[in-house]
Amino acid sequence: MGRPHVMVIPYPAQGHILPLMSFSRYLAKQGIQITFVNIEFNHNRIINSISKSSHGDYVPNRIKLVSIHDGLEDSPEERNIPGKLSESVLRFMPTKVEELIKNMISETSGGTIISCVVADQSLGWAIEIAAKFGIRRAAFCPAAAASMVLGFSIQKLVDDGLIDCDGTPRVNKTIQLSPGMPDMETDKFVWVCLKNKDSQRNIFQLMLQNNKSIESTDWLLCNSVYELETAAFGIGGPNILPIGPIVLAHHSLEEESTSLGSFLPQDRDCLDWLDRHIPGSVIYVAFGSFGFMGKAQLEELTIGLELTKRPVLWVTSTGEQPPIKVGSDRIRVVRWAPQREVLSYLAIGCFVSHCGWNSTLEGAENGIPFLCIPYFADQFINKAYICDVWKIGLGFDLDERGEFTRLEVKKKIDEVMRVDGECKKRAIKVKEIVIKSASKDGTSYENLDKFVNWIKSLVN
Ligand code: UDP
């Protein structure tokens, strides 16, 4: 009997690659062979980051990292042009993935049997390609079930007159898809990008196409926790299987410190720095893999943080420095932190976050209260979960220009970091829910087990 072989295809962005890599590592641990497909640009960044890693990062035996070309130049300038990446994902990636599968299964190159393709939920075309080759398939959603369900509701939103056929809101309104779900503002729907209509149209069309493509998947996995999103899973139906947080599935001390899949090497010295601080005292500031804050807001945030007189650990993934007074030992700036480990340190008192879904889960899993500065896409939904549904964090009150001030920063930080405050109490409850779901007999654990058994059954 052979080993099952799974091809994993993430959307080419950091926040998608990391959870799919965690998923792959879990499957590899169960004896499943993995081919992990990245576009060349990201593949090279990952390999480069492994080679610079000081703590023995490694690629597990059963995971093979492969790359395909995405039709773009390597220059970051070209890659940063809005819409370029999503266009290449639609135009170039499908042909390359098809070639790769054809090559792998052809007799001349060993005739590998691919038991299943696990594709990012946003890559519906990958599901269609797998179907064409008669390969079983699963879609993996690295976002909240609420975001996915919003995508499934597009036709209804058009019918209800809330958006037009390009996804542009017809009215500015706050809606709730079902009781218990987070509020959503029509002008902040995941695809809405009023400054770049072409980009919005591409994303919107892609979502519509995906809805169709994933109808043919054997599984629709979601990196979320049933108990945290009961209402969304309720309207999504039983076909959506919550298995998150997937990082908890391959949890072990040795693996905790590997950053396989990161584009940048981790700065691990900040862990020693954290060790020197008392519990609940440090503010952790990180906005995921895209930097986004304008100069003026960055300054307000920096000064607001300085006003709190608390220690700060600040990630600047783009390398852009916050305007901190030189010599201030209270503020530690790093390019890329071992975020999950950082959040597990007792010293951390709050997480100033853009509310990317991975960051949201990582804060929740560690019982850390949030201060939310969402910027785009699904971050507004995640913020609504944090502030209104789970009540483990706060947002900023914005002034008439839509901006926050330094005094607002100080006020909210002081409020959220109160040890006996409501946010902290709730955050500890939410942590328990998350850990329970991912532990033996928990919902996520059981669902993952079901999926692994199915994969294993494919070789019988
Ligand atoms: N991350 C990290 N080190 C950092 C900053 C972020 O390892 O210094 C990881 C973080 O743990 C998370 C991912 O990068 O898993 C970011 O994903 P998220 O969905 O939060 O944001 P995105 O980058 O997609 O906007």
Short mmCIF file of C-alpha atoms and ligand atoms in Angstrom, two decimals:
data_model
loop_
_atom_site.label_atom_id
_atom_site.label_comp_id
_atom_site.label_asym_id
_atom_site.label_seq_id
_atom_site.Cartn_x
_atom_site.Cartn_y
_atom_site.Cartn_z
CA MET A 1 0.00 0.00 0.00
CA GLY A 2 1.43 3.40 -0.98
CA ARG A 3 1.50 6.59 1.02
CA PRO A 4 -1.24 9.15 0.35
CA HIS A 5 0.08 12.17 -1.48
CA VAL A 6 -1.50 15.60 -1.16
CA MET A 7 -0.75 18.63 -3.30
CA VAL A 8 -1.25 21.88 -1.35
CA ILE A 9 -1.74 25.15 -3.26
CA PRO A 10 -1.96 28.40 -1.26
CA TYR A 11 -2.91 31.83 -2.59
CA PRO A 12 0.50 33.55 -2.97
CA ALA A 13 0.36 35.74 0.15
CA GLN A 14 1.98 35.32 3.56
CA GLY A 15 -1.29 35.11 5.52
CA HIS A 16 -2.41 32.21 3.29
CA ILE A 17 0.90 30.33 3.05
CA LEU A 18 1.48 30.12 6.82
CA PRO A 19 -1.79 28.37 7.79
CA LEU A 20 -1.57 26.05 4.79
CA MET A 21 1.99 25.19 5.81
CA SER A 22 0.78 24.39 9.34
CA PHE A 23 -1.88 22.20 7.79
CA SER A 24 0.75 20.46 5.62
CA ARG A 25 2.99 19.87 8.61
CA TYR A 26 0.13 18.27 10.46
CA LEU A 27 -0.67 15.99 7.51
CA ALA A 28 3.04 15.10 7.10
CA LYS A 29 3.11 14.08 10.75
CA GLN A 30 0.26 11.68 10.01
CA GLY A 31 2.43 9.98 7.37
CA ILE A 32 1.02 11.85 4.37
CA GLN A 33 3.34 12.98 1.58
CA ILE A 34 3.00 16.68 0.68
CA THR A 35 3.88 18.68 -2.42
CA PHE A 36 3.60 22.34 -1.44
CA VAL A 37 3.28 24.69 -4.42
CA ASN A 38 4.47 28.30 -4.28
CA ILE A 39 5.07 30.88 -6.97
CA GLU A 40 8.83 31.21 -7.56
CA PHE A 41 9.13 34.64 -5.95
CA ASN A 42 7.64 33.42 -2.66
CA HIS A 43 9.43 30.06 -2.85
CA ASN A 44 12.78 31.86 -3.05
CA ARG A 45 11.91 34.13 -0.13
CA ILE A 46 10.96 31.10 1.98
CA ILE A 47 14.14 29.19 1.12
CA ASN A 48 16.21 32.30 1.74
CA SER A 49 14.55 32.81 5.11
CA ILE A 50 15.23 29.17 6.10
CA SER A 51 18.90 29.55 5.22
CA LYS A 52 19.18 32.71 7.36
CA SER A 53 17.36 31.18 10.28
CA SER A 54 19.53 30.78 13.37
CA HIS A 55 17.39 28.21 15.13
CA GLY A 56 17.54 25.18 12.86
CA ASP A 57 14.51 25.65 10.68
CA TYR A 58 14.03 22.63 8.51
CA VAL A 59 11.71 21.22 5.90
CA PRO A 60 10.20 17.98 7.24
CA ASN A 61 11.04 14.90 5.16
CA ARG A 62 7.59 14.38 3.84
CA ILE A 63 7.11 17.94 2.60
CA LYS A 64 8.45 18.84 -0.82
CA LEU A 65 8.51 22.54 -1.67
CA VAL A 66 8.05 23.19 -5.38
CA SER A 67 7.65 26.38 -7.37
CA ILE A 68 5.93 27.63 -10.48
CA HIS A 69 6.42 30.87 -12.39
CA ASP A 70 3.66 33.46 -12.07
CA GLY A 71 4.41 35.57 -15.14
CA LEU A 72 5.50 38.65 -13.15
CA GLU A 73 8.93 40.26 -12.95
CA ASP A 74 10.80 39.72 -9.70
CA SER A 75 10.93 43.45 -8.94
CA PRO A 76 8.95 44.36 -5.84
CA GLU A 77 7.80 47.52 -7.72
CA GLU A 78 5.89 45.46 -10.30
CA ARG A 79 4.53 43.18 -7.60
CA ASN A 80 3.29 46.13 -5.58
CA ILE A 81 1.19 47.55 -8.41
CA PRO A 82 -2.38 47.11 -7.14
CA GLY A 83 -4.19 44.27 -8.82
CA LYS A 84 -1.05 42.79 -10.48
CA LEU A 85 -0.84 39.79 -8.22
CA SER A 86 -4.53 38.92 -8.35
CA GLU A 87 -4.40 39.25 -12.14
CA SER A 88 -1.44 36.86 -12.37
CA VAL A 89 -3.20 34.43 -10.04
CA LEU A 90 -6.02 34.24 -12.58
CA ARG A 91 -4.06 34.46 -15.82
CA PHE A 92 -0.79 32.57 -15.26
CA MET A 93 -1.00 30.32 -12.26
CA PRO A 94 -3.69 27.97 -13.63
CA THR A 95 -1.63 26.93 -16.70
CA LYS A 96 1.46 26.40 -14.57
CA VAL A 97 -0.37 24.32 -11.98
CA GLU A 98 -1.92 22.23 -14.72
CA GLU A 99 1.54 21.62 -16.27
CA LEU A 100 2.92 20.67 -12.87
CA ILE A 101 0.19 18.11 -12.21
CA LYS A 102 0.51 16.69 -15.73
CA ASN A 103 4.26 16.31 -15.23
CA MET A 104 3.95 14.71 -11.84
CA ILE A 105 1.46 12.11 -12.90
CA SER A 106 3.11 11.27 -16.23
CA GLU A 107 4.80 7.88 -16.34
CA THR A 108 8.11 9.37 -17.52
CA SER A 109 8.50 11.31 -14.29
CA GLY A 110 7.59 8.47 -11.99
CA GLY A 111 3.83 8.45 -12.34
CA THR A 112 3.08 9.98 -8.93
CA ILE A 113 -0.46 9.36 -7.80
CA ILE A 114 -1.87 12.54 -6.28
CA SER A 115 -4.52 11.42 -3.80
CA CYS A 116 -5.97 14.88 -3.22
CA VAL A 117 -5.44 18.53 -4.08
CA VAL A 118 -5.96 20.93 -1.18
CA ALA A 119 -6.36 24.39 -2.68
CA ASP A 120 -6.85 27.75 -1.07
CA GLN A 121 -10.55 28.53 -1.12
CA SER A 122 -9.79 31.64 -3.18
CA LEU A 123 -8.27 29.50 -5.97
CA GLY A 124 -11.40 27.87 -7.34
CA TRP A 125 -9.62 27.19 -10.65
CA ALA A 126 -7.25 24.80 -8.85
CA ILE A 127 -10.25 22.76 -7.75
CA GLU A 128 -11.46 22.66 -11.36
CA ILE A 129 -8.05 21.51 -12.62
CA ALA A 130 -7.95 18.73 -10.03
CA ALA A 131 -11.43 17.65 -11.11
CA LYS A 132 -10.29 17.56 -14.74
CA PHE A 133 -7.56 15.06 -13.80
CA GLY A 134 -9.99 13.05 -11.71
CA ILE A 135 -8.15 13.94 -8.49
CA ARG A 136 -10.11 14.27 -5.21
CA ARG A 137 -10.12 17.78 -3.80
CA ALA A 138 -10.56 19.95 -0.75
CA ALA A 139 -10.77 23.73 -0.41
CA PHE A 140 -9.11 25.39 2.59
CA CYS A 141 -10.35 28.76 3.78
CA PRO A 142 -7.68 30.64 5.78
CA ALA A 143 -10.23 33.29 6.82
CA ALA A 144 -13.22 33.39 9.15
CA ALA A 145 -16.33 31.42 8.20
CA ALA A 146 -18.16 34.77 8.30
CA SER A 147 -15.99 36.05 5.42
CA MET A 148 -16.63 32.93 3.42
CA VAL A 149 -20.36 33.06 4.06
CA LEU A 150 -20.38 36.71 2.94
CA GLY A 151 -18.92 35.54 -0.38
CA PHE A 152 -21.63 32.89 -0.69
CA SER A 153 -24.29 35.58 -0.07
CA ILE A 154 -23.28 37.79 -3.00
CA GLN A 155 -26.28 36.93 -5.19
CA LYS A 156 -28.64 37.70 -2.31
CA LEU A 157 -26.92 41.04 -1.69
CA VAL A 158 -27.39 41.92 -5.39
CA ASP A 159 -31.04 40.79 -5.28
CA ASP A 160 -31.65 42.84 -2.14
CA GLY A 161 -30.28 45.93 -3.90
CA LEU A 162 -27.35 46.36 -1.50
CA ILE A 163 -24.64 46.07 -4.19
CA ASP A 164 -24.51 46.27 -7.99
CA CYS A 165 -23.21 43.57 -10.34
CA ASP A 166 -19.63 44.79 -9.85
CA GLY A 167 -19.89 44.61 -6.08
CA THR A 168 -20.11 48.39 -5.60
CA PRO A 169 -22.42 49.25 -2.68
CA ARG A 170 -25.67 50.94 -3.74
CA VAL A 171 -26.33 52.08 -0.17
CA ASN A 172 -24.17 52.66 2.87
CA LYS A 173 -25.71 50.46 5.49
CA THR A 174 -24.78 48.13 8.32
CA ILE A 175 -26.14 44.62 7.87
CA GLN A 176 -26.06 41.33 9.72
CA LEU A 177 -26.25 38.13 7.65
CA SER A 178 -27.87 36.31 10.57
CA PRO A 179 -28.40 36.92 14.31
CA GLY A 180 -25.18 36.41 16.24
CA MET A 181 -22.97 37.22 13.26
CA PRO A 182 -20.79 40.33 13.25
CA ASP A 183 -22.18 43.54 11.77
CA MET A 184 -20.92 44.32 8.30
CA GLU A 185 -20.87 47.70 6.61
CA THR A 186 -21.70 47.59 2.90
CA ASP A 187 -18.89 49.99 2.00
CA LYS A 188 -16.38 47.75 3.79
CA PHE A 189 -17.35 44.45 2.18
CA VAL A 190 -14.28 42.27 1.56
CA TRP A 191 -14.10 43.05 -2.16
CA VAL A 192 -14.88 46.77 -1.98
CA CYS A 193 -11.97 48.86 -3.20
CA LEU A 194 -13.47 52.11 -4.39
CA LYS A 195 -10.09 53.65 -5.19
CA ASN A 196 -9.29 50.93 -7.72
CA LYS A 197 -12.38 49.80 -9.55
CA ASP A 198 -10.49 47.36 -11.82
CA SER A 199 -9.02 45.61 -8.86
CA GLN A 200 -12.43 45.46 -7.17
CA ARG A 201 -14.03 44.02 -10.32
CA ASN A 202 -11.29 41.34 -10.54
CA ILE A 203 -11.66 40.31 -6.91
CA PHE A 204 -15.45 40.30 -7.13
CA GLN A 205 -15.48 38.20 -10.31
CA LEU A 206 -12.97 35.83 -8.76
CA MET A 207 -15.21 35.37 -5.73
CA LEU A 208 -18.24 34.62 -7.90
CA GLN A 209 -16.24 32.13 -9.95
CA ASN A 210 -14.91 30.51 -6.77
CA ASN A 211 -18.40 30.02 -5.40
CA LYS A 212 -19.13 27.88 -8.45
CA SER A 213 -15.83 26.00 -8.54
CA ILE A 214 -15.90 24.93 -4.94
CA GLU A 215 -19.30 23.33 -5.35
CA SER A 216 -17.39 20.30 -6.63
CA THR A 217 -15.02 19.89 -3.67
CA ASP A 218 -15.13 16.83 -1.47
CA TRP A 219 -14.36 19.03 1.56
CA LEU A 220 -14.56 22.66 2.52
CA LEU A 221 -12.22 23.19 5.46
CA CYS A 222 -12.12 26.43 7.42
CA ASN A 223 -9.30 27.59 9.70
CA SER A 224 -11.72 28.64 12.40
CA VAL A 225 -13.39 27.44 15.57
CA TYR A 226 -17.04 26.34 15.54
CA GLU A 227 -17.73 27.66 19.03
CA LEU A 228 -16.45 31.14 18.06
CA GLU A 229 -18.55 31.39 14.92
CA THR A 230 -21.64 29.33 15.60
CA ALA A 231 -23.95 31.65 13.67
CA ALA A 232 -21.73 31.77 10.56
CA PHE A 233 -21.31 28.00 10.52
CA GLY A 234 -25.06 27.78 11.05
CA ILE A 235 -25.91 29.60 7.81
CA GLY A 236 -22.88 28.14 5.98
CA GLY A 237 -24.31 24.67 6.49
CA PRO A 238 -22.71 21.40 7.54
CA ASN A 239 -20.42 21.27 4.51
CA ILE A 240 -18.05 23.80 6.04
CA LEU A 241 -15.76 22.00 8.43
CA PRO A 242 -14.02 24.08 11.13
CA ILE A 243 -10.51 22.75 11.88
CA GLY A 244 -8.79 25.75 13.47
CA PRO A 245 -6.59 27.11 14.73
CA ILE A 246 -4.60 24.77 12.52
CA VAL A 247 -1.31 25.87 14.13
CA LEU A 248 -2.43 24.17 17.32
CA ALA A 249 -2.68 20.82 15.53
CA HIS A 250 1.07 20.31 15.17
CA HIS A 251 1.89 21.83 18.49
CA SER A 252 5.10 20.68 20.13
CA LEU A 253 7.96 22.54 21.74
CA GLU A 254 10.42 21.62 19.06
CA GLU A 255 8.10 22.72 16.27
CA GLU A 256 6.89 25.83 18.03
CA SER A 257 10.03 27.70 17.10
CA THR A 258 10.19 26.87 13.41
CA SER A 259 8.96 29.49 11.01
CA LEU A 260 8.73 27.36 7.87
CA GLY A 261 6.78 29.34 5.31
CA SER A 262 7.82 32.81 6.55
CA PHE A 263 9.14 35.24 3.96
CA LEU A 264 11.46 36.85 6.50
CA PRO A 265 13.73 35.29 9.14
CA GLN A 266 12.42 35.73 12.68
CA ASP A 267 14.16 38.06 15.08
CA ARG A 268 14.31 35.82 18.14
CA ASP A 269 16.30 38.20 20.34
CA CYS A 270 13.07 39.97 21.17
CA LEU A 271 12.05 36.91 23.22
CA ASP A 272 14.92 37.56 25.68
CA TRP A 273 13.85 41.19 25.79
CA LEU A 274 10.28 40.08 26.61
CA ASP A 275 11.59 37.87 29.38
CA ARG A 276 12.90 40.96 31.14
CA HIS A 277 9.40 42.45 31.51
CA ILE A 278 6.74 41.86 34.10
CA PRO A 279 3.51 40.03 33.22
CA GLY A 280 0.92 42.01 31.29
CA SER A 281 3.18 45.03 30.81
CA VAL A 282 4.18 44.98 27.13
CA ILE A 283 2.20 46.32 24.15
CA TYR A 284 2.75 44.19 21.02
CA VAL A 285 2.23 46.09 17.77
CA ALA A 286 2.07 44.21 14.46
CA PHE A 287 0.10 44.73 11.29
CA GLY A 288 0.73 41.46 9.45
CA SER A 289 2.74 41.13 6.30
CA PHE A 290 1.60 44.30 4.50
CA GLY A 291 2.54 47.64 6.04
CA PHE A 292 -0.17 50.16 5.51
CA MET A 293 -0.30 53.10 7.88
CA GLY A 294 0.04 56.64 6.54
CA LYS A 295 2.74 58.88 7.99
CA ALA A 296 0.46 61.07 10.07
CA GLN A 297 -1.35 58.13 11.73
CA LEU A 298 1.94 56.35 12.33
CA GLU A 299 3.11 59.43 14.21
CA GLU A 300 -0.07 59.62 16.30
CA LEU A 301 0.25 55.95 17.16
CA THR A 302 3.93 56.30 18.11
CA ILE A 303 3.35 59.33 20.31
CA GLY A 304 0.23 57.75 21.83
CA LEU A 305 2.25 54.66 22.72
CA GLU A 306 5.02 56.80 24.20
CA LEU A 307 2.43 58.63 26.33
CA THR A 308 1.42 55.34 27.95
CA LYS A 309 5.01 54.96 29.25
CA ARG A 310 4.69 51.21 28.74
CA PRO A 311 7.20 48.95 26.95
CA VAL A 312 6.40 48.25 23.28
CA LEU A 313 7.46 45.48 20.91
CA TRP A 314 6.80 46.70 17.38
CA VAL A 315 6.97 44.70 14.12
CA THR A 316 7.63 46.65 10.93
CA SER A 317 7.40 43.95 8.29
CA THR A 318 8.07 46.41 5.47
CA GLY A 319 11.17 47.77 7.18
CA GLU A 320 9.64 51.24 7.50
CA GLN A 321 10.64 52.62 10.89
CA PRO A 322 8.10 54.19 13.24
CA PRO A 323 9.21 57.71 14.26
CA ILE A 324 10.53 56.77 17.69
CA LYS A 325 12.88 58.92 19.72
CA VAL A 326 16.35 57.45 19.25
CA GLY A 327 17.71 55.70 22.31
CA SER A 328 14.36 54.81 23.79
CA ASP A 329 14.92 51.35 25.26
CA ARG A 330 11.26 51.09 26.06
CA ILE A 331 10.33 50.58 22.41
CA ARG A 332 11.85 47.57 20.67
CA VAL A 333 11.45 47.46 16.87
CA VAL A 334 11.93 44.25 14.86
CA ARG A 335 11.39 43.42 11.19
CA TRP A 336 9.68 40.03 11.78
CA ALA A 337 8.92 38.45 15.15
CA PRO A 338 8.10 34.84 16.08
CA GLN A 339 4.55 36.14 16.57
CA ARG A 340 2.87 33.07 17.99
CA GLU A 341 5.62 32.65 20.54
CA VAL A 342 5.59 36.35 21.37
CA LEU A 343 1.87 36.21 22.09
CA SER A 344 2.37 33.27 24.41
CA TYR A 345 4.70 35.30 26.68
CA LEU A 346 3.23 36.41 29.97
CA ALA A 347 4.79 39.83 29.48
CA ILE A 348 2.35 40.67 26.68
CA GLY A 349 -0.53 42.85 27.88
CA CYS A 350 -2.24 43.74 24.61
CA PHE A 351 -2.00 43.33 20.85
CA VAL A 352 -2.33 46.39 18.63
CA SER A 353 -3.33 44.63 15.42
CA HIS A 354 -4.67 45.10 11.89
CA CYS A 355 -6.96 42.12 12.64
CA GLY A 356 -5.76 39.75 9.93
CA TRP A 357 -7.48 36.43 10.60
CA ASN A 358 -4.29 34.59 11.59
CA SER A 359 -3.35 37.34 14.03
CA THR A 360 -6.91 37.33 15.37
CA LEU A 361 -6.76 33.61 16.09
CA GLU A 362 -3.26 33.83 17.55
CA GLY A 363 -4.28 36.57 19.98
CA ALA A 364 -7.46 34.67 20.89
CA GLU A 365 -5.58 31.41 21.43
CA ASN A 366 -3.33 33.18 23.95
CA GLY A 367 -5.96 35.18 25.82
CA ILE A 368 -4.59 38.56 24.71
CA PRO A 369 -6.90 41.60 24.51
CA PHE A 370 -6.77 43.61 21.27
CA LEU A 371 -6.66 47.15 20.08
CA CYS A 372 -7.95 47.04 16.54
CA ILE A 373 -6.76 49.08 13.56
CA PRO A 374 -8.34 47.27 10.59
CA TYR A 375 -7.39 48.48 7.14
CA PHE A 376 -8.97 46.42 4.40
CA ALA A 377 -10.54 43.17 3.17
CA ASP A 378 -11.83 40.84 5.90
CA GLN A 379 -10.15 42.80 8.71
CA PHE A 380 -13.35 44.76 9.45
CA ILE A 381 -15.30 41.55 9.98
CA ASN A 382 -12.57 40.22 12.28
CA LYS A 383 -12.57 43.49 14.20
CA ALA A 384 -16.34 43.21 14.67
CA TYR A 385 -15.84 39.72 16.09
CA ILE A 386 -13.14 40.96 18.48
CA CYS A 387 -14.96 44.08 19.69
CA ASP A 388 -18.69 43.27 19.41
CA VAL A 389 -19.17 39.50 19.41
CA TRP A 390 -16.39 38.09 21.60
CA LYS A 391 -15.76 41.44 23.36
CA ILE A 392 -12.03 40.86 23.78
CA GLY A 393 -10.84 44.16 22.41
CA LEU A 394 -11.54 47.76 21.52
CA GLY A 395 -11.38 49.92 18.43
CA PHE A 396 -10.46 53.58 18.23
CA ASP A 397 -13.06 56.34 18.09
CA LEU A 398 -12.16 58.28 14.95
CA ASP A 399 -12.36 62.05 14.52
CA GLU A 400 -14.24 63.86 11.73
CA ARG A 401 -11.37 63.08 9.28
CA GLY A 402 -11.71 59.38 10.06
CA GLU A 403 -8.44 59.34 12.03
CA PHE A 404 -7.41 58.51 15.58
CA THR A 405 -5.44 60.83 17.83
CA ARG A 406 -2.53 60.20 20.21
CA LEU A 407 -4.79 60.82 23.21
CA GLU A 408 -7.29 58.26 21.92
CA VAL A 409 -4.43 55.75 21.60
CA LYS A 410 -3.35 56.32 25.20
CA LYS A 411 -6.90 56.20 26.53
CA LYS A 412 -7.78 52.91 24.83
CA ILE A 413 -4.48 51.23 25.66
CA ASP A 414 -4.93 52.09 29.34
CA GLU A 415 -8.46 50.73 29.22
CA VAL A 416 -7.68 47.48 27.42
CA MET A 417 -4.65 46.71 29.58
CA ARG A 418 -6.45 46.87 32.91
CA VAL A 419 -5.65 43.49 34.47
CA ASP A 420 -9.13 43.19 35.97
CA GLY A 421 -10.78 44.75 32.91
CA GLU A 422 -13.65 43.14 30.98
CA CYS A 423 -11.55 42.60 27.83
CA LYS A 424 -8.91 40.60 29.69
CA LYS A 425 -11.52 38.51 31.52
CA ARG A 426 -13.32 37.73 28.26
CA ALA A 427 -10.03 37.04 26.46
CA ILE A 428 -9.22 34.32 28.99
CA LYS A 429 -12.62 32.72 28.42
CA VAL A 430 -12.15 32.82 24.65
CA LYS A 431 -8.70 31.26 25.02
CA GLU A 432 -10.27 28.33 26.89
CA ILE A 433 -12.86 27.85 24.13
CA VAL A 434 -10.18 27.83 21.44
CA ILE A 435 -7.86 25.43 23.25
CA LYS A 436 -10.74 23.07 24.04
CA SER A 437 -11.86 22.94 20.42
CA ALA A 438 -8.37 22.05 19.21
CA SER A 439 -7.73 19.46 21.95
CA LYS A 440 -8.62 15.78 21.89
CA ASP A 441 -12.42 15.31 21.59
CA GLY A 442 -12.86 18.99 20.64
CA THR A 443 -14.74 20.02 17.49
CA SER A 444 -11.73 21.15 15.45
CA TYR A 445 -9.68 18.15 16.54
CA GLU A 446 -12.40 15.68 15.58
CA ASN A 447 -13.02 17.33 12.21
CA LEU A 448 -9.34 17.26 11.35
CA ASP A 449 -9.18 13.63 12.34
CA LYS A 450 -12.12 12.87 10.05
CA PHE A 451 -10.36 14.54 7.16
CA VAL A 452 -7.05 12.73 7.76
CA ASN A 453 -8.81 9.37 7.92
CA TRP A 454 -10.51 10.13 4.63
CA ILE A 455 -7.16 11.00 2.98
CA LYS A 456 -5.66 7.79 4.33
CA SER A 457 -8.60 5.80 2.98
CA LEU A 458 -7.83 7.04 -0.54
CA VAL A 459 -4.88 4.66 -0.93
CA ASN A 460 -6.73 1.56 0.17
N1 UDP B 1 3.67 37.07 11.60
C1 UDP B 1 4.86 36.62 12.12
N2 UDP B 1 5.75 37.56 12.54
C2 UDP B 1 5.51 38.88 12.49
C3 UDP B 1 4.28 39.33 11.98
C4 UDP B 1 3.36 38.38 11.55
O1 UDP B 1 5.13 35.42 12.19
O2 UDP B 1 6.36 39.65 12.90
C5 UDP B 1 2.70 36.05 11.15
C6 UDP B 1 1.53 36.01 12.10
O3 UDP B 1 1.83 35.14 13.17
C7 UDP B 1 0.41 35.53 11.19
C8 UDP B 1 0.81 36.03 9.81
O4 UDP B 1 2.17 36.41 9.90
O5 UDP B 1 0.35 34.13 11.22
C9 UDP B 1 0.02 37.21 9.35
O6 UDP B 1 -1.26 36.80 8.98
P1 UDP B 1 -2.52 37.73 9.19
O7 UDP B 1 -3.69 36.97 8.67
O8 UDP B 1 -2.62 38.16 10.59
O9 UDP B 1 -2.22 39.04 8.35
P2 UDP B 1 -1.88 39.32 6.80
O10 UDP B 1 -0.40 39.35 6.68
O11 UDP B 1 -2.51 38.24 5.98
O12 UDP B 1 -2.48 40.67 6.58
#
